[in-house]
Amino acid sequence: MSIKKESGVEWIGKIPKHWKVERLKNSVENSRNGVWGEEPKGNKLDYPCVRVADFDRDNLSVQNKELTIRNIEMSNIESVLLVHGDLLIEKSGGGEKQPVGFVVQYTKNHPAVYANFIAKLSINDKIAVSGYLKYLHATLYNQGLTKRSIKQTTGIQNLDLQSYLNEIVVYPNISEQSIIANYLDQKTSEIDKLIADKEKLIELLKEKRQAIITETVTKGLNPNVKMKDSGMEWLGEIPEHWKTSKVKYTTYVKGRIGWQGLRFEEFVDEGPYLITGMHFKNDSVNWEACYHISQERYEEAPEIQIKEGDLLLTKDGTIGKLAYINYLPGKASLNSHLLVMRPSKNLYKNKFMYWYMKSISFINFININQSGTTFAGISQQSIENLSFPLPGLEEQEKIVNHLDNEISMVNKSIEMVSEQINKLKEYRQSLIYEAVTGKIDVQEMMNEAGQEEVPSS
């Protein structure tokens, strides 16, 4: 075990005695802002162009996919041409959930350029190696240190690159940096494979969930029941004793007619809730995130005043998102992108309609009936013309109870696997931090016979 010394930097702590404490900028020979260029012209100045959207944030590299082609002026080519090992940093854009300052390594062997929201960091190979630096930058980002250099203007984040490069970091010698980079490449690859396997498991669980819902709301609980053709392409066969009906004959369906002059400045701190699709969370309403409107505004639209047991549906943007109102903390209304649905006759339970709208049958109906390309939507009229299966009320109750129980168990399995993924990601971050700050002796660990195994959960 190497002798330690104080780094003098709070987030770094103690480091091996032979490591150097220096500015991040010492590892950068130069930095160059990117260009967006023009549409491709089919000549030799057409180049693949890396955008922020091409950043692979898990692997700290550029995604392995076809890049956008842009035509670059001859005078700009030399300064923005990428070579293997260059680092790319997002300097503009970002947001609260994903701030600017993320760094990836360019590992492709073909020439490419990079867009104007990105800067290239060319490495000073006398100080550092690219592989070590990508992990060092990842630690700075994960520690939230990039936020100190972010300037926010009109909703767009801009990274003060010179300020960021003044951050104090630590460097082992070049040889040790390479060893650390290789070690982390190996270990993070093992972790990433475990994560990928668990993500596949989640997808399988989601497919199972979808299959259970669709099978139950279209076929019922009796596997031996006699079937008949429903006459609807998206619905297929249903039990012979079931009926079908259209939403417009059985259901109260209303949406807000425009905004009636409502402006954002009118939102208040307290008052009736105004629900939007952004406030849907896990098929319920996240009441804490909702806007509030005045009592007068609430009373202007009595047709969309929400009741407990209502079903809400998004009809624009992300079509078909649902929220079932099993709890209503106070008066509430809708914005213009939602519909409220409730039974108008005692022919079905709204929770049964909720489960039907979670089925593949309803998704197929949406795909057939949606309109628009730039901004997709489905009309209230289309929803009213939806035909749906109609078992008896007693059978509906059994179906609802069955799905409530079955899907709850599947959801718990998904949550458990998701938590395992989060723990693996936390372990990955911790491992990188410990390696680039000298908390673990990578050389010693790699020389030991049995290298530590990555935990599976």
JSON list of C-alpha atoms in Angstrom, two decimals, residues 148-345:
[
{"chain": "A", "resi": 148, "resn": "ARG", "atom": "CA", "xyz": [-19.74, 25.75, -10.56]},
{"chain": "A", "resi": 149, "resn": "SER", "atom": "CA", "xyz": [-18.81, 26.83, -14.09]},
{"chain": "A", "resi": 150, "resn": "ILE", "atom": "CA", "xyz": [-22.29, 26.90, -15.62]},
{"chain": "A", "resi": 151, "resn": "LYS", "atom": "CA", "xyz": [-23.86, 30.18, -16.66]},
{"chain": "A", "resi": 152, "resn": "GLN", "atom": "CA", "xyz": [-27.60, 30.14, -17.33]},
{"chain": "A", "resi": 153, "resn": "THR", "atom": "CA", "xyz": [-29.11, 32.50, -19.93]},
{"chain": "A", "resi": 154, "resn": "THR", "atom": "CA", "xyz": [-32.74, 32.37, -21.13]},
{"chain": "A", "resi": 155, "resn": "GLY", "atom": "CA", "xyz": [-33.08, 28.71, -20.21]},
{"chain": "A", "resi": 156, "resn": "ILE", "atom": "CA", "xyz": [-29.87, 27.61, -21.99]},
{"chain": "A", "resi": 157, "resn": "GLN", "atom": "CA", "xyz": [-26.85, 26.51, -19.98]},
{"chain": "A", "resi": 158, "resn": "ASN", "atom": "CA", "xyz": [-23.39, 27.57, -21.09]},
{"chain": "A", "resi": 159, "resn": "LEU", "atom": "CA", "xyz": [-20.21, 26.14, -19.62]},
{"chain": "A", "resi": 160, "resn": "ASP", "atom": "CA", "xyz": [-17.43, 28.61, -18.85]},
{"chain": "A", "resi": 161, "resn": "LEU", "atom": "CA", "xyz": [-14.74, 26.26, -20.14]},
{"chain": "A", "resi": 162, "resn": "GLN", "atom": "CA", "xyz": [-11.80, 28.26, -18.79]},
{"chain": "A", "resi": 163, "resn": "SER", "atom": "CA", "xyz": [-13.36, 28.30, -15.34]},
{"chain": "A", "resi": 164, "resn": "TYR", "atom": "CA", "xyz": [-14.01, 24.56, -15.50]},
{"chain": "A", "resi": 165, "resn": "LEU", "atom": "CA", "xyz": [-10.46, 23.79, -16.62]},
{"chain": "A", "resi": 166, "resn": "ASN", "atom": "CA", "xyz": [-9.18, 25.66, -13.56]},
{"chain": "A", "resi": 167, "resn": "GLU", "atom": "CA", "xyz": [-10.54, 22.91, -11.32]},
{"chain": "A", "resi": 168, "resn": "ILE", "atom": "CA", "xyz": [-7.82, 21.21, -9.26]},
{"chain": "A", "resi": 169, "resn": "VAL", "atom": "CA", "xyz": [-7.35, 17.49, -9.93]},
{"chain": "A", "resi": 170, "resn": "VAL", "atom": "CA", "xyz": [-4.70, 14.85, -9.36]},
{"chain": "A", "resi": 171, "resn": "TYR", "atom": "CA", "xyz": [-2.45, 12.99, -11.78]},
{"chain": "A", "resi": 172, "resn": "PRO", "atom": "CA", "xyz": [-0.40, 9.84, -11.27]},
{"chain": "A", "resi": 173, "resn": "ASN", "atom": "CA", "xyz": [2.44, 9.29, -13.74]},
{"chain": "A", "resi": 174, "resn": "ILE", "atom": "CA", "xyz": [1.62, 8.43, -17.36]},
{"chain": "A", "resi": 175, "resn": "SER", "atom": "CA", "xyz": [2.30, 4.73, -16.90]},
{"chain": "A", "resi": 176, "resn": "GLU", "atom": "CA", "xyz": [0.01, 4.48, -13.87]},
{"chain": "A", "resi": 177, "resn": "GLN", "atom": "CA", "xyz": [-2.70, 6.47, -15.67]},
{"chain": "A", "resi": 178, "resn": "SER", "atom": "CA", "xyz": [-2.70, 3.88, -18.46]},
{"chain": "A", "resi": 179, "resn": "ILE", "atom": "CA", "xyz": [-2.97, 1.05, -15.93]},
{"chain": "A", "resi": 180, "resn": "ILE", "atom": "CA", "xyz": [-5.89, 2.79, -14.18]},
{"chain": "A", "resi": 181, "resn": "ALA", "atom": "CA", "xyz": [-7.64, 3.45, -17.52]},
{"chain": "A", "resi": 182, "resn": "ASN", "atom": "CA", "xyz": [-7.26, -0.19, -18.60]},
{"chain": "A", "resi": 183, "resn": "TYR", "atom": "CA", "xyz": [-8.48, -1.43, -15.22]},
{"chain": "A", "resi": 184, "resn": "LEU", "atom": "CA", "xyz": [-11.54, 0.81, -15.34]},
{"chain": "A", "resi": 185, "resn": "ASP", "atom": "CA", "xyz": [-12.26, -0.16, -18.95]},
{"chain": "A", "resi": 186, "resn": "GLN", "atom": "CA", "xyz": [-12.32, -3.80, -17.86]},
{"chain": "A", "resi": 187, "resn": "LYS", "atom": "CA", "xyz": [-14.31, -3.32, -14.66]},
{"chain": "A", "resi": 188, "resn": "THR", "atom": "CA", "xyz": [-16.87, -0.90, -16.09]},
{"chain": "A", "resi": 189, "resn": "SER", "atom": "CA", "xyz": [-17.36, -3.25, -19.03]},
{"chain": "A", "resi": 190, "resn": "GLU", "atom": "CA", "xyz": [-18.21, -6.05, -16.57]},
{"chain": "A", "resi": 191, "resn": "ILE", "atom": "CA", "xyz": [-20.61, -3.78, -14.70]},
{"chain": "A", "resi": 192, "resn": "ASP", "atom": "CA", "xyz": [-22.20, -2.57, -17.93]},
{"chain": "A", "resi": 193, "resn": "LYS", "atom": "CA", "xyz": [-22.85, -6.16, -19.01]},
{"chain": "A", "resi": 194, "resn": "LEU", "atom": "CA", "xyz": [-24.62, -6.86, -15.73]},
{"chain": "A", "resi": 195, "resn": "ILE", "atom": "CA", "xyz": [-26.66, -3.69, -16.17]},
{"chain": "A", "resi": 196, "resn": "ALA", "atom": "CA", "xyz": [-27.55, -4.63, -19.76]},
{"chain": "A", "resi": 197, "resn": "ASP", "atom": "CA", "xyz": [-28.69, -8.09, -18.62]},
{"chain": "A", "resi": 198, "resn": "LYS", "atom": "CA", "xyz": [-30.92, -6.56, -15.96]},
{"chain": "A", "resi": 199, "resn": "GLU", "atom": "CA", "xyz": [-32.32, -4.03, -18.43]},
{"chain": "A", "resi": 200, "resn": "LYS", "atom": "CA", "xyz": [-33.24, -6.92, -20.73]},
{"chain": "A", "resi": 201, "resn": "LEU", "atom": "CA", "xyz": [-34.96, -8.59, -17.78]},
{"chain": "A", "resi": 202, "resn": "ILE", "atom": "CA", "xyz": [-36.98, -5.42, -17.19]},
{"chain": "A", "resi": 203, "resn": "GLU", "atom": "CA", "xyz": [-38.05, -5.40, -20.85]},
{"chain": "A", "resi": 204, "resn": "LEU", "atom": "CA", "xyz": [-39.16, -9.03, -20.53]},
{"chain": "A", "resi": 205, "resn": "LEU", "atom": "CA", "xyz": [-41.13, -8.19, -17.39]},
{"chain": "A", "resi": 206, "resn": "LYS", "atom": "CA", "xyz": [-42.79, -5.27, -19.20]},
{"chain": "A", "resi": 207, "resn": "GLU", "atom": "CA", "xyz": [-43.70, -7.58, -22.09]},
{"chain": "A", "resi": 208, "resn": "LYS", "atom": "CA", "xyz": [-45.13, -10.05, -19.58]},
{"chain": "A", "resi": 209, "resn": "ARG", "atom": "CA", "xyz": [-47.13, -7.24, -17.95]},
{"chain": "A", "resi": 210, "resn": "GLN", "atom": "CA", "xyz": [-48.51, -6.13, -21.31]},
{"chain": "A", "resi": 211, "resn": "ALA", "atom": "CA", "xyz": [-49.43, -9.70, -22.25]},
{"chain": "A", "resi": 212, "resn": "ILE", "atom": "CA", "xyz": [-51.25, -10.31, -18.95]},
{"chain": "A", "resi": 213, "resn": "ILE", "atom": "CA", "xyz": [-53.28, -7.10, -19.33]},
{"chain": "A", "resi": 214, "resn": "THR", "atom": "CA", "xyz": [-54.20, -7.69, -22.98]},
{"chain": "A", "resi": 215, "resn": "GLU", "atom": "CA", "xyz": [-55.10, -11.35, -22.50]},
{"chain": "A", "resi": 216, "resn": "THR", "atom": "CA", "xyz": [-57.26, -10.63, -19.46]},
{"chain": "A", "resi": 217, "resn": "VAL", "atom": "CA", "xyz": [-59.25, -7.63, -20.75]},
{"chain": "A", "resi": 218, "resn": "THR", "atom": "CA", "xyz": [-59.94, -9.23, -24.14]},
{"chain": "A", "resi": 219, "resn": "LYS", "atom": "CA", "xyz": [-60.28, -12.93, -23.22]},
{"chain": "A", "resi": 220, "resn": "GLY", "atom": "CA", "xyz": [-61.37, -12.92, -19.58]},
{"chain": "A", "resi": 221, "resn": "LEU", "atom": "CA", "xyz": [-60.25, -15.29, -16.82]},
{"chain": "A", "resi": 222, "resn": "ASN", "atom": "CA", "xyz": [-61.71, -18.54, -18.15]},
{"chain": "A", "resi": 223, "resn": "PRO", "atom": "CA", "xyz": [-59.25, -20.15, -20.60]},
{"chain": "A", "resi": 224, "resn": "ASN", "atom": "CA", "xyz": [-61.93, -22.59, -21.83]},
{"chain": "A", "resi": 225, "resn": "VAL", "atom": "CA", "xyz": [-64.57, -20.00, -22.72]},
{"chain": "A", "resi": 226, "resn": "LYS", "atom": "CA", "xyz": [-66.02, -20.07, -26.25]},
{"chain": "A", "resi": 227, "resn": "MET", "atom": "CA", "xyz": [-64.84, -17.15, -28.38]},
{"chain": "A", "resi": 228, "resn": "LYS", "atom": "CA", "xyz": [-66.33, -15.03, -31.16]},
{"chain": "A", "resi": 229, "resn": "ASP", "atom": "CA", "xyz": [-64.99, -12.44, -33.60]},
{"chain": "A", "resi": 230, "resn": "SER", "atom": "CA", "xyz": [-65.44, -8.94, -32.18]},
{"chain": "A", "resi": 231, "resn": "GLY", "atom": "CA", "xyz": [-65.57, -7.41, -35.67]},
{"chain": "A", "resi": 232, "resn": "MET", "atom": "CA", "xyz": [-62.83, -4.92, -34.73]},
{"chain": "A", "resi": 233, "resn": "GLU", "atom": "CA", "xyz": [-59.37, -5.23, -36.25]},
{"chain": "A", "resi": 234, "resn": "TRP", "atom": "CA", "xyz": [-57.60, -3.98, -33.12]},
{"chain": "A", "resi": 235, "resn": "LEU", "atom": "CA", "xyz": [-59.63, -6.14, -30.73]},
{"chain": "A", "resi": 236, "resn": "GLY", "atom": "CA", "xyz": [-59.77, -9.59, -32.32]},
{"chain": "A", "resi": 237, "resn": "GLU", "atom": "CA", "xyz": [-61.74, -12.38, -30.64]},
{"chain": "A", "resi": 238, "resn": "ILE", "atom": "CA", "xyz": [-63.61, -11.95, -27.37]},
{"chain": "A", "resi": 239, "resn": "PRO", "atom": "CA", "xyz": [-65.66, -14.37, -25.21]},
{"chain": "A", "resi": 240, "resn": "GLU", "atom": "CA", "xyz": [-68.94, -15.30, -26.87]},
{"chain": "A", "resi": 241, "resn": "HIS", "atom": "CA", "xyz": [-71.07, -14.01, -23.97]},
{"chain": "A", "resi": 242, "resn": "TRP", "atom": "CA", "xyz": [-69.38, -10.59, -23.91]},
{"chain": "A", "resi": 243, "resn": "LYS", "atom": "CA", "xyz": [-70.88, -7.57, -25.62]},
{"chain": "A", "resi": 244, "resn": "THR", "atom": "CA", "xyz": [-69.14, -4.62, -27.25]},
{"chain": "A", "resi": 245, "resn": "SER", "atom": "CA", "xyz": [-70.08, -0.97, -27.14]},
{"chain": "A", "resi": 246, "resn": "LYS", "atom": "CA", "xyz": [-68.73, 2.38, -28.25]},
{"chain": "A", "resi": 247, "resn": "VAL", "atom": "CA", "xyz": [-67.39, 4.91, -25.79]},
{"chain": "A", "resi": 248, "resn": "LYS", "atom": "CA", "xyz": [-69.87, 7.56, -26.98]},
{"chain": "A", "resi": 249, "resn": "TYR", "atom": "CA", "xyz": [-72.84, 5.38, -25.92]},
{"chain": "A", "resi": 250, "resn": "THR", "atom": "CA", "xyz": [-71.52, 4.57, -22.45]},
{"chain": "A", "resi": 251, "resn": "THR", "atom": "CA", "xyz": [-69.11, 7.29, -21.41]},
{"chain": "A", "resi": 252, "resn": "TYR", "atom": "CA", "xyz": [-68.94, 10.96, -20.49]},
{"chain": "A", "resi": 253, "resn": "VAL", "atom": "CA", "xyz": [-65.96, 12.34, -22.45]},
{"chain": "A", "resi": 254, "resn": "LYS", "atom": "CA", "xyz": [-64.91, 15.98, -22.22]},
{"chain": "A", "resi": 255, "resn": "GLY", "atom": "CA", "xyz": [-61.84, 18.10, -22.87]},
{"chain": "A", "resi": 256, "resn": "ARG", "atom": "CA", "xyz": [-61.03, 21.76, -22.41]},
{"chain": "A", "resi": 257, "resn": "ILE", "atom": "CA", "xyz": [-62.14, 23.83, -25.40]},
{"chain": "A", "resi": 258, "resn": "GLY", "atom": "CA", "xyz": [-59.05, 25.98, -25.87]},
{"chain": "A", "resi": 259, "resn": "TRP", "atom": "CA", "xyz": [-57.53, 27.91, -22.99]},
{"chain": "A", "resi": 260, "resn": "GLN", "atom": "CA", "xyz": [-60.34, 30.45, -22.66]},
{"chain": "A", "resi": 261, "resn": "GLY", "atom": "CA", "xyz": [-57.65, 33.10, -22.47]},
{"chain": "A", "resi": 262, "resn": "LEU", "atom": "CA", "xyz": [-55.81, 31.43, -19.56]},
{"chain": "A", "resi": 263, "resn": "ARG", "atom": "CA", "xyz": [-52.21, 32.68, -19.31]},
{"chain": "A", "resi": 264, "resn": "PHE", "atom": "CA", "xyz": [-49.24, 31.28, -17.40]},
{"chain": "A", "resi": 265, "resn": "GLU", "atom": "CA", "xyz": [-49.10, 34.48, -15.32]},
{"chain": "A", "resi": 266, "resn": "GLU", "atom": "CA", "xyz": [-52.53, 33.62, -13.91]},
{"chain": "A", "resi": 267, "resn": "PHE", "atom": "CA", "xyz": [-51.29, 30.52, -12.09]},
{"chain": "A", "resi": 268, "resn": "VAL", "atom": "CA", "xyz": [-51.50, 31.01, -8.34]},
{"chain": "A", "resi": 269, "resn": "ASP", "atom": "CA", "xyz": [-49.85, 29.47, -5.28]},
{"chain": "A", "resi": 270, "resn": "GLU", "atom": "CA", "xyz": [-53.08, 28.00, -3.92]},
{"chain": "A", "resi": 271, "resn": "GLY", "atom": "CA", "xyz": [-56.42, 27.11, -5.43]},
{"chain": "A", "resi": 272, "resn": "PRO", "atom": "CA", "xyz": [-57.93, 24.38, -7.64]},
{"chain": "A", "resi": 273, "resn": "TYR", "atom": "CA", "xyz": [-55.40, 22.12, -9.36]},
{"chain": "A", "resi": 274, "resn": "LEU", "atom": "CA", "xyz": [-54.73, 22.37, -13.11]},
{"chain": "A", "resi": 275, "resn": "ILE", "atom": "CA", "xyz": [-53.59, 18.98, -14.41]},
{"chain": "A", "resi": 276, "resn": "THR", "atom": "CA", "xyz": [-51.40, 18.53, -17.50]},
{"chain": "A", "resi": 277, "resn": "GLY", "atom": "CA", "xyz": [-49.91, 15.40, -19.05]},
{"chain": "A", "resi": 278, "resn": "MET", "atom": "CA", "xyz": [-46.57, 16.36, -17.46]},
{"chain": "A", "resi": 279, "resn": "HIS", "atom": "CA", "xyz": [-48.15, 15.72, -14.08]},
{"chain": "A", "resi": 280, "resn": "PHE", "atom": "CA", "xyz": [-48.93, 12.06, -14.81]},
{"chain": "A", "resi": 281, "resn": "LYS", "atom": "CA", "xyz": [-46.74, 9.72, -12.80]},
{"chain": "A", "resi": 282, "resn": "ASN", "atom": "CA", "xyz": [-47.15, 5.94, -12.63]},
{"chain": "A", "resi": 283, "resn": "ASP", "atom": "CA", "xyz": [-50.69, 6.22, -14.03]},
{"chain": "A", "resi": 284, "resn": "SER", "atom": "CA", "xyz": [-51.71, 8.63, -11.28]},
{"chain": "A", "resi": 285, "resn": "VAL", "atom": "CA", "xyz": [-51.50, 12.41, -10.87]},
{"chain": "A", "resi": 286, "resn": "ASN", "atom": "CA", "xyz": [-48.50, 13.88, -9.09]},
{"chain": "A", "resi": 287, "resn": "TRP", "atom": "CA", "xyz": [-50.52, 16.51, -7.25]},
{"chain": "A", "resi": 288, "resn": "GLU", "atom": "CA", "xyz": [-47.48, 18.26, -5.79]},
{"chain": "A", "resi": 289, "resn": "ALA", "atom": "CA", "xyz": [-46.27, 19.13, -9.30]},
{"chain": "A", "resi": 290, "resn": "CYS", "atom": "CA", "xyz": [-49.61, 20.51, -10.56]},
{"chain": "A", "resi": 291, "resn": "TYR", "atom": "CA", "xyz": [-50.30, 24.15, -11.28]},
{"chain": "A", "resi": 292, "resn": "HIS", "atom": "CA", "xyz": [-53.04, 26.05, -9.43]},
{"chain": "A", "resi": 293, "resn": "ILE", "atom": "CA", "xyz": [-55.72, 28.31, -10.88]},
{"chain": "A", "resi": 294, "resn": "SER", "atom": "CA", "xyz": [-58.24, 30.68, -9.35]},
{"chain": "A", "resi": 295, "resn": "GLN", "atom": "CA", "xyz": [-61.70, 29.58, -8.26]},
{"chain": "A", "resi": 296, "resn": "GLU", "atom": "CA", "xyz": [-63.15, 31.76, -11.04]},
{"chain": "A", "resi": 297, "resn": "ARG", "atom": "CA", "xyz": [-61.12, 29.97, -13.70]},
{"chain": "A", "resi": 298, "resn": "TYR", "atom": "CA", "xyz": [-62.12, 26.60, -12.26]},
{"chain": "A", "resi": 299, "resn": "GLU", "atom": "CA", "xyz": [-65.82, 27.50, -12.43]},
{"chain": "A", "resi": 300, "resn": "GLU", "atom": "CA", "xyz": [-65.53, 28.65, -16.07]},
{"chain": "A", "resi": 301, "resn": "ALA", "atom": "CA", "xyz": [-65.31, 25.03, -17.24]},
{"chain": "A", "resi": 302, "resn": "PRO", "atom": "CA", "xyz": [-67.68, 22.89, -15.12]},
{"chain": "A", "resi": 303, "resn": "GLU", "atom": "CA", "xyz": [-67.65, 20.15, -17.79]},
{"chain": "A", "resi": 304, "resn": "ILE", "atom": "CA", "xyz": [-64.03, 19.23, -16.95]},
{"chain": "A", "resi": 305, "resn": "GLN", "atom": "CA", "xyz": [-64.16, 19.46, -13.17]},
{"chain": "A", "resi": 306, "resn": "ILE", "atom": "CA", "xyz": [-62.55, 16.23, -11.97]},
{"chain": "A", "resi": 307, "resn": "LYS", "atom": "CA", "xyz": [-64.20, 13.62, -9.75]},
{"chain": "A", "resi": 308, "resn": "GLU", "atom": "CA", "xyz": [-62.71, 10.71, -7.85]},
{"chain": "A", "resi": 309, "resn": "GLY", "atom": "CA", "xyz": [-62.70, 7.61, -10.06]},
{"chain": "A", "resi": 310, "resn": "ASP", "atom": "CA", "xyz": [-62.27, 9.60, -13.29]},
{"chain": "A", "resi": 311, "resn": "LEU", "atom": "CA", "xyz": [-59.92, 8.41, -16.01]},
{"chain": "A", "resi": 312, "resn": "LEU", "atom": "CA", "xyz": [-57.66, 11.00, -17.70]},
{"chain": "A", "resi": 313, "resn": "LEU", "atom": "CA", "xyz": [-56.15, 10.49, -21.15]},
{"chain": "A", "resi": 314, "resn": "THR", "atom": "CA", "xyz": [-53.58, 12.51, -23.11]},
{"chain": "A", "resi": 315, "resn": "LYS", "atom": "CA", "xyz": [-54.76, 13.16, -26.66]},
{"chain": "A", "resi": 316, "resn": "ASP", "atom": "CA", "xyz": [-51.77, 15.16, -27.97]},
{"chain": "A", "resi": 317, "resn": "GLY", "atom": "CA", "xyz": [-48.01, 14.75, -27.86]},
{"chain": "A", "resi": 318, "resn": "THR", "atom": "CA", "xyz": [-47.42, 11.48, -26.00]},
{"chain": "A", "resi": 319, "resn": "ILE", "atom": "CA", "xyz": [-50.79, 10.01, -26.94]},
{"chain": "A", "resi": 320, "resn": "GLY", "atom": "CA", "xyz": [-52.59, 7.56, -24.69]},
{"chain": "A", "resi": 321, "resn": "LYS", "atom": "CA", "xyz": [-50.91, 8.26, -21.34]},
{"chain": "A", "resi": 322, "resn": "LEU", "atom": "CA", "xyz": [-53.34, 7.51, -18.53]},
{"chain": "A", "resi": 323, "resn": "ALA", "atom": "CA", "xyz": [-54.03, 8.70, -15.02]},
{"chain": "A", "resi": 324, "resn": "TYR", "atom": "CA", "xyz": [-56.67, 7.05, -12.84]},
{"chain": "A", "resi": 325, "resn": "ILE", "atom": "CA", "xyz": [-57.99, 9.37, -10.12]},
{"chain": "A", "resi": 326, "resn": "ASN", "atom": "CA", "xyz": [-58.11, 7.10, -7.09]},
{"chain": "A", "resi": 327, "resn": "TYR", "atom": "CA", "xyz": [-57.43, 10.08, -4.80]},
{"chain": "A", "resi": 328, "resn": "LEU", "atom": "CA", "xyz": [-58.60, 13.68, -5.23]},
{"chain": "A", "resi": 329, "resn": "PRO", "atom": "CA", "xyz": [-57.03, 16.12, -2.73]},
{"chain": "A", "resi": 330, "resn": "GLY", "atom": "CA", "xyz": [-59.17, 19.07, -3.84]},
{"chain": "A", "resi": 331, "resn": "LYS", "atom": "CA", "xyz": [-60.90, 20.73, -6.78]},
{"chain": "A", "resi": 332, "resn": "ALA", "atom": "CA", "xyz": [-59.16, 20.05, -10.10]},
{"chain": "A", "resi": 333, "resn": "SER", "atom": "CA", "xyz": [-59.45, 20.87, -13.80]},
{"chain": "A", "resi": 334, "resn": "LEU", "atom": "CA", "xyz": [-57.59, 19.98, -17.03]},
{"chain": "A", "resi": 335, "resn": "ASN", "atom": "CA", "xyz": [-55.46, 21.68, -19.63]},
{"chain": "A", "resi": 336, "resn": "SER", "atom": "CA", "xyz": [-56.40, 21.46, -23.30]},
{"chain": "A", "resi": 337, "resn": "HIS", "atom": "CA", "xyz": [-54.34, 18.34, -24.10]},
{"chain": "A", "resi": 338, "resn": "LEU", "atom": "CA", "xyz": [-56.32, 15.97, -21.86]},
{"chain": "A", "resi": 339, "resn": "LEU", "atom": "CA", "xyz": [-59.68, 14.23, -21.87]},
{"chain": "A", "resi": 340, "resn": "VAL", "atom": "CA", "xyz": [-61.67, 13.20, -18.80]},
{"chain": "A", "resi": 341, "resn": "MET", "atom": "CA", "xyz": [-63.70, 9.97, -19.03]},
{"chain": "A", "resi": 342, "resn": "ARG", "atom": "CA", "xyz": [-66.29, 8.52, -16.68]},
{"chain": "A", "resi": 343, "resn": "PRO", "atom": "CA", "xyz": [-69.13, 6.01, -17.17]},
{"chain": "A", "resi": 344, "resn": "SER", "atom": "CA", "xyz": [-72.42, 7.70, -18.12]},
{"chain": "A", "resi": 345, "resn": "LYS", "atom": "CA", "xyz": [-74.39, 4.49, -17.62]}
]
